[in-house]
Amino acid sequence: MDDSLQLYVSNFEREKISGEQLLKISHQDLEELGVARIGHQELVLEAVDLLCALVSTGPPPVGAELISI
């Protein structure tokens, strides 16, 4: 995680944001959590998009080879 976002961790913990809630978070939700800077919101939302992609594809099957490009 980008170091500039560390200051928001306590806000997420205080509000008990679950993984499921995080995957559905919006700009407005982030503002309510105190993430006021648009750039910081974008960083969080980009990370959430990556998490969503991982969740939807799931882990590779056991024994599957990882291909490096």
N, CA, C and O atoms as a GROMACS GRO file, in nm:
protein
  276
    1MET      N    1   0.085  -0.117   0.000
    1MET     CA    2   0.000   0.000   0.000
    1MET      C    3   0.089   0.124   0.000
    1MET      O    4   0.194   0.126   0.064
    2ASP      N    5   0.047   0.223  -0.071
    2ASP     CA    6   0.117   0.351  -0.077
    2ASP      C    7   0.126   0.410   0.064
    2ASP      O    8   0.027   0.412   0.137
    3ASP      N    9   0.246   0.456   0.102
    3ASP     CA   10   0.266   0.511   0.237
    3ASP      C   11   0.172   0.627   0.268
    3ASP      O   12   0.136   0.648   0.384
    4SER      N   13   0.134   0.703   0.167
    4SER     CA   14   0.047   0.818   0.191
    4SER      C   15  -0.092   0.776   0.238
    4SER      O   16  -0.167   0.858   0.291
    5LEU      N   17  -0.127   0.649   0.219
    5LEU     CA   18  -0.259   0.602   0.258
    5LEU      C   19  -0.261   0.545   0.400
    5LEU      O   20  -0.369   0.518   0.454
    6GLN      N   21  -0.144   0.527   0.461
    6GLN     CA   22  -0.136   0.472   0.596
    6GLN      C   23  -0.218   0.552   0.698
    6GLN      O   24  -0.271   0.496   0.794
    7LEU      N   25  -0.227   0.683   0.676
    7LEU     CA   26  -0.298   0.766   0.772
    7LEU      C   27  -0.447   0.737   0.778
    7LEU      O   28  -0.515   0.781   0.871
    8TYR      N   29  -0.501   0.664   0.681
    8TYR     CA   30  -0.644   0.633   0.679
    8TYR      C   31  -0.677   0.497   0.741
    8TYR      O   32  -0.794   0.467   0.764
    9VAL      N   33  -0.576   0.417   0.769
    9VAL     CA   34  -0.599   0.281   0.820
    9VAL      C   35  -0.686   0.283   0.945
    9VAL      O   36  -0.779   0.204   0.956
   10SER      N   37  -0.656   0.372   1.038
   10SER     CA   38  -0.734   0.377   1.163
   10SER      C   39  -0.881   0.411   1.136
   10SER      O   40  -0.969   0.364   1.208
   11ASN      N   41  -0.907   0.492   1.034
   11ASN     CA   42  -1.047   0.526   1.000
   11ASN      C   43  -1.122   0.400   0.955
   11ASN      O   44  -1.237   0.378   0.994
   12PHE      N   45  -1.057   0.318   0.873
   12PHE     CA   46  -1.120   0.195   0.825
   12PHE      C   47  -1.140   0.098   0.940
   12PHE      O   48  -1.243   0.032   0.949
   13GLU      N   49  -1.041   0.089   1.028
   13GLU     CA   50  -1.051   0.000   1.143
   13GLU      C   51  -1.160   0.046   1.238
   13GLU      O   52  -1.240  -0.036   1.286
   14ARG      N   53  -1.166   0.176   1.266
   14ARG     CA   54  -1.267   0.231   1.358
   14ARG      C   55  -1.407   0.202   1.307
   14ARG      O   56  -1.496   0.169   1.385
   15GLU      N   57  -1.427   0.215   1.177
   15GLU     CA   58  -1.559   0.192   1.117
   15GLU      C   59  -1.585   0.044   1.087
   15GLU      O   60  -1.692   0.007   1.038
   16LYS      N   61  -1.485  -0.041   1.118
   16LYS     CA   62  -1.498  -0.186   1.099
   16LYS      C   63  -1.539  -0.221   0.955
   16LYS      O   64  -1.632  -0.298   0.932
   17ILE      N   65  -1.466  -0.163   0.860
   17ILE     CA   66  -1.494  -0.190   0.718
   17ILE      C   67  -1.451  -0.333   0.686
   17ILE      O   68  -1.333  -0.368   0.699
   18SER      N   69  -1.545  -0.413   0.645
   18SER     CA   70  -1.517  -0.554   0.613
   18SER      C   71  -1.461  -0.565   0.471
   18SER      O   72  -1.467  -0.470   0.393
   19GLY      N   73  -1.408  -0.680   0.440
   19GLY     CA   74  -1.357  -0.704   0.306
   19GLY      C   75  -1.467  -0.689   0.202
   19GLY      O   76  -1.445  -0.634   0.094
   20GLU      N   77  -1.586  -0.739   0.234
   20GLU     CA   78  -1.699  -0.728   0.141
   20GLU      C   79  -1.736  -0.582   0.118
   20GLU      O   80  -1.764  -0.542   0.005
   21GLN      N   81  -1.736  -0.503   0.226
   21GLN     CA   82  -1.768  -0.360   0.213
   21GLN      C   83  -1.660  -0.290   0.131
   21GLN      O   84  -1.690  -0.204   0.048
   22LEU      N   85  -1.536  -0.329   0.154
   22LEU     CA   86  -1.425  -0.266   0.082
   22LEU      C   87  -1.437  -0.288  -0.068
   22LEU      O   88  -1.408  -0.198  -0.147
   23LEU      N   89  -1.479  -0.408  -0.108
   23LEU     CA   90  -1.492  -0.440  -0.250
   23LEU      C   91  -1.602  -0.358  -0.318
   23LEU      O   92  -1.606  -0.351  -0.441
   24LYS      N   93  -1.690  -0.296  -0.240
   24LYS     CA   94  -1.802  -0.218  -0.296
   24LYS      C   95  -1.791  -0.069  -0.264
   24LYS      O   96  -1.887   0.006  -0.283
   25ILE      N   97  -1.675  -0.027  -0.217
   25ILE     CA   98  -1.659   0.111  -0.169
   25ILE      C   99  -1.664   0.212  -0.283
   25ILE      O  100  -1.620   0.184  -0.395
   26SER      N  101  -1.718   0.329  -0.255
   26SER     CA  102  -1.735   0.435  -0.356
   26SER      C  103  -1.658   0.560  -0.314
   26SER      O  104  -1.606   0.568  -0.203
   27HIS      N  105  -1.651   0.657  -0.406
   27HIS     CA  106  -1.589   0.786  -0.375
   27HIS      C  107  -1.657   0.849  -0.252
   27HIS      O  108  -1.589   0.900  -0.164
   28GLN      N  109  -1.789   0.844  -0.248
   28GLN     CA  110  -1.863   0.904  -0.137
   28GLN      C  111  -1.829   0.833  -0.006
   28GLN      O  112  -1.810   0.898   0.097
   29ASP      N  113  -1.822   0.700  -0.009
   29ASP     CA  114  -1.785   0.625   0.110
   29ASP      C  115  -1.648   0.667   0.160
   29ASP      O  116  -1.627   0.686   0.280
   30LEU      N  117  -1.554   0.683   0.067
   30LEU     CA  118  -1.419   0.722   0.103
   30LEU      C  119  -1.418   0.862   0.167
   30LEU      O  120  -1.346   0.885   0.264
   31GLU      N  121  -1.496   0.952   0.112
   31GLU     CA  122  -1.505   1.087   0.171
   31GLU      C  123  -1.557   1.079   0.313
   31GLU      O  124  -1.507   1.146   0.403
   32GLU      N  125  -1.659   0.995   0.334
   32GLU     CA  126  -1.716   0.980   0.468
   32GLU      C  127  -1.616   0.917   0.565
   32GLU      O  128  -1.624   0.938   0.686
   33LEU      N  129  -1.521   0.840   0.512
   33LEU     CA  130  -1.416   0.780   0.594
   33LEU      C  131  -1.298   0.874   0.614
   33LEU      O  132  -1.199   0.837   0.678
   34GLY      N  133  -1.308   0.996   0.559
   34GLY     CA  134  -1.202   1.094   0.578
   34GLY      C  135  -1.097   1.096   0.469
   34GLY      O  136  -0.996   1.167   0.482
   35VAL      N  137  -1.118   1.019   0.362
   35VAL     CA  138  -1.024   1.020   0.249
   35VAL      C  139  -1.072   1.130   0.154
   35VAL      O  140  -1.147   1.103   0.060
   36ALA      N  141  -1.028   1.252   0.179
   36ALA     CA  142  -1.081   1.368   0.107
   36ALA      C  143  -1.008   1.394  -0.024
   36ALA      O  144  -1.069   1.443  -0.120
   37ARG      N  145  -0.880   1.364  -0.030
   37ARG     CA  146  -0.803   1.392  -0.152
   37ARG      C  147  -0.842   1.296  -0.264
   37ARG      O  148  -0.843   1.174  -0.245
   38ILE      N  149  -0.874   1.352  -0.378
   38ILE     CA  150  -0.915   1.272  -0.494
   38ILE      C  151  -0.806   1.172  -0.532
   38ILE      O  152  -0.835   1.057  -0.564
   39GLY      N  153  -0.680   1.215  -0.529
   39GLY     CA  154  -0.570   1.125  -0.563
   39GLY      C  155  -0.563   1.006  -0.471
   39GLY      O  156  -0.535   0.894  -0.515
   40HIS      N  157  -0.589   1.028  -0.342
   40HIS     CA  158  -0.589   0.918  -0.246
   40HIS      C  159  -0.708   0.826  -0.270
   40HIS      O  160  -0.697   0.704  -0.259
   41GLN      N  161  -0.822   0.885  -0.302
   41GLN     CA  162  -0.940   0.804  -0.334
   41GLN      C  163  -0.912   0.715  -0.454
   41GLN      O  164  -0.947   0.597  -0.455
   42GLU      N  165  -0.849   0.773  -0.555
   42GLU     CA  166  -0.817   0.696  -0.676
   42GLU      C  167  -0.722   0.580  -0.646
   42GLU      O  168  -0.739   0.471  -0.701
   43LEU      N  169  -0.624   0.604  -0.560
   43LEU     CA  170  -0.532   0.496  -0.522
   43LEU      C  171  -0.606   0.382  -0.453
   43LEU      O  172  -0.582   0.265  -0.481
   44VAL      N  173  -0.696   0.418  -0.363
   44VAL     CA  174  -0.774   0.315  -0.293
   44VAL      C  175  -0.861   0.240  -0.392
   44VAL      O  176  -0.866   0.117  -0.389
   45LEU      N  177  -0.930   0.311  -0.478
   45LEU     CA  178  -1.021   0.247  -0.574
   45LEU      C  179  -0.946   0.160  -0.674
   45LEU      O  180  -0.998   0.056  -0.715
   46GLU      N  181  -0.826   0.201  -0.714
   46GLU     CA  182  -0.744   0.116  -0.803
   46GLU      C  183  -0.705  -0.013  -0.732
   46GLU      O  184  -0.709  -0.120  -0.792
   47ALA      N  185  -0.667  -0.003  -0.605
   47ALA     CA  186  -0.632  -0.122  -0.529
   47ALA      C  187  -0.753  -0.213  -0.512
   47ALA      O  188  -0.741  -0.335  -0.519
   48VAL      N  189  -0.870  -0.153  -0.490
   48VAL     CA  190  -0.993  -0.232  -0.478
   48VAL      C  191  -1.024  -0.302  -0.610
   48VAL      O  192  -1.065  -0.418  -0.610
   49ASP      N  193  -1.004  -0.234  -0.722
   49ASP     CA  194  -1.024  -0.298  -0.853
   49ASP      C  195  -0.934  -0.420  -0.869
   49ASP      O  196  -0.978  -0.524  -0.920
   50LEU      N  197  -0.809  -0.408  -0.825
   50LEU     CA  198  -0.717  -0.522  -0.832
   50LEU      C  199  -0.765  -0.636  -0.744
   50LEU      O  200  -0.760  -0.753  -0.784
   51LEU      N  201  -0.812  -0.604  -0.624
   51LEU     CA  202  -0.866  -0.706  -0.535
   51LEU      C  203  -0.988  -0.775  -0.596
   51LEU      O  204  -1.002  -0.897  -0.589
   52CYS      N  205  -1.076  -0.696  -0.657
   52CYS     CA  206  -1.195  -0.752  -0.722
   52CYS      C  207  -1.155  -0.850  -0.832
   52CYS      O  208  -1.216  -0.955  -0.847
   53ALA      N  209  -1.053  -0.814  -0.907
   53ALA     CA  210  -1.006  -0.902  -1.015
   53ALA      C  211  -0.952  -1.032  -0.956
   53ALA      O  212  -0.977  -1.140  -1.012
   54LEU      N  213  -0.880  -1.024  -0.846
   54LEU     CA  214  -0.827  -1.145  -0.781
   54LEU      C  215  -0.939  -1.231  -0.726
   54LEU      O  216  -0.936  -1.354  -0.737
   55VAL      N  217  -1.039  -1.167  -0.667
   55VAL     CA  218  -1.151  -1.240  -0.609
   55VAL      C  219  -1.230  -1.311  -0.718
   55VAL      O  220  -1.272  -1.425  -0.700
   56SER      N  221  -1.251  -1.244  -0.831
   56SER     CA  222  -1.333  -1.302  -0.937
   56SER      C  223  -1.261  -1.415  -1.010
   56SER      O  224  -1.325  -1.510  -1.057
   57THR      N  225  -1.130  -1.406  -1.021
   57THR     CA  226  -1.057  -1.512  -1.090
   57THR      C  227  -1.013  -1.622  -0.995
   57THR      O  228  -0.992  -1.736  -1.037
   58GLY      N  229  -0.998  -1.588  -0.868
   58GLY     CA  230  -0.956  -1.687  -0.770
   58GLY      C  231  -0.810  -1.723  -0.786
   58GLY      O  232  -0.744  -1.681  -0.881
   59PRO      N  233  -0.761  -1.803  -0.691
   59PRO     CA  234  -0.620  -1.842  -0.700
   59PRO      C  235  -0.600  -1.945  -0.809
   59PRO      O  236  -0.695  -2.011  -0.850
   60PRO      N  237  -0.477  -1.961  -0.857
   60PRO     CA  238  -0.451  -2.063  -0.959
   60PRO      C  239  -0.470  -2.201  -0.899
   60PRO      O  240  -0.451  -2.218  -0.778
   61PRO      N  241  -0.506  -2.300  -0.980
   61PRO     CA  242  -0.522  -2.436  -0.927
   61PRO      C  243  -0.390  -2.488  -0.869
   61PRO      O  244  -0.282  -2.448  -0.912
   62VAL      N  245  -0.402  -2.576  -0.772
   62VAL     CA  246  -0.283  -2.634  -0.711
   62VAL      C  247  -0.202  -2.705  -0.819
   62VAL      O  248  -0.257  -2.783  -0.898
   63GLY      N  249  -0.074  -2.679  -0.823
   63GLY     CA  250   0.013  -2.743  -0.921
   63GLY      C  251   0.021  -2.668  -1.053
   63GLY      O  252   0.098  -2.705  -1.141
   64ALA      N  253  -0.058  -2.562  -1.068
   64ALA     CA  254  -0.055  -2.485  -1.193
   64ALA      C  255   0.077  -2.407  -1.201
   64ALA      O  256   0.126  -2.354  -1.100
   65GLU      N  257   0.132  -2.400  -1.318
   65GLU     CA  258   0.255  -2.325  -1.338
   65GLU      C  259   0.221  -2.178  -1.361
   65GLU      O  260   0.128  -2.145  -1.434
   66LEU      N  261   0.298  -2.092  -1.298
   66LEU     CA  262   0.282  -1.949  -1.321
   66LEU      C  263   0.372  -1.911  -1.438
   66LEU      O  264   0.489  -1.949  -1.441
   67ILE      N  265   0.319  -1.837  -1.531
   67ILE     CA  266   0.393  -1.796  -1.649
   67ILE      C  267   0.440  -1.654  -1.630
   67ILE      O  268   0.360  -1.564  -1.603
   68SER      N  269   0.569  -1.632  -1.644
   68SER     CA  270   0.619  -1.494  -1.635
   68SER      C  271   0.639  -1.441  -1.774
   68SER      O  272   0.684  -1.513  -1.864
   69ILE      N  273   0.605  -1.315  -1.791
   69ILE     CA  274   0.616  -1.253  -1.923
   69ILE      C  275   0.737  -1.164  -1.926
   69ILE      O  276   0.765  -1.102  -2.028
   0.00000   0.00000   0.00000
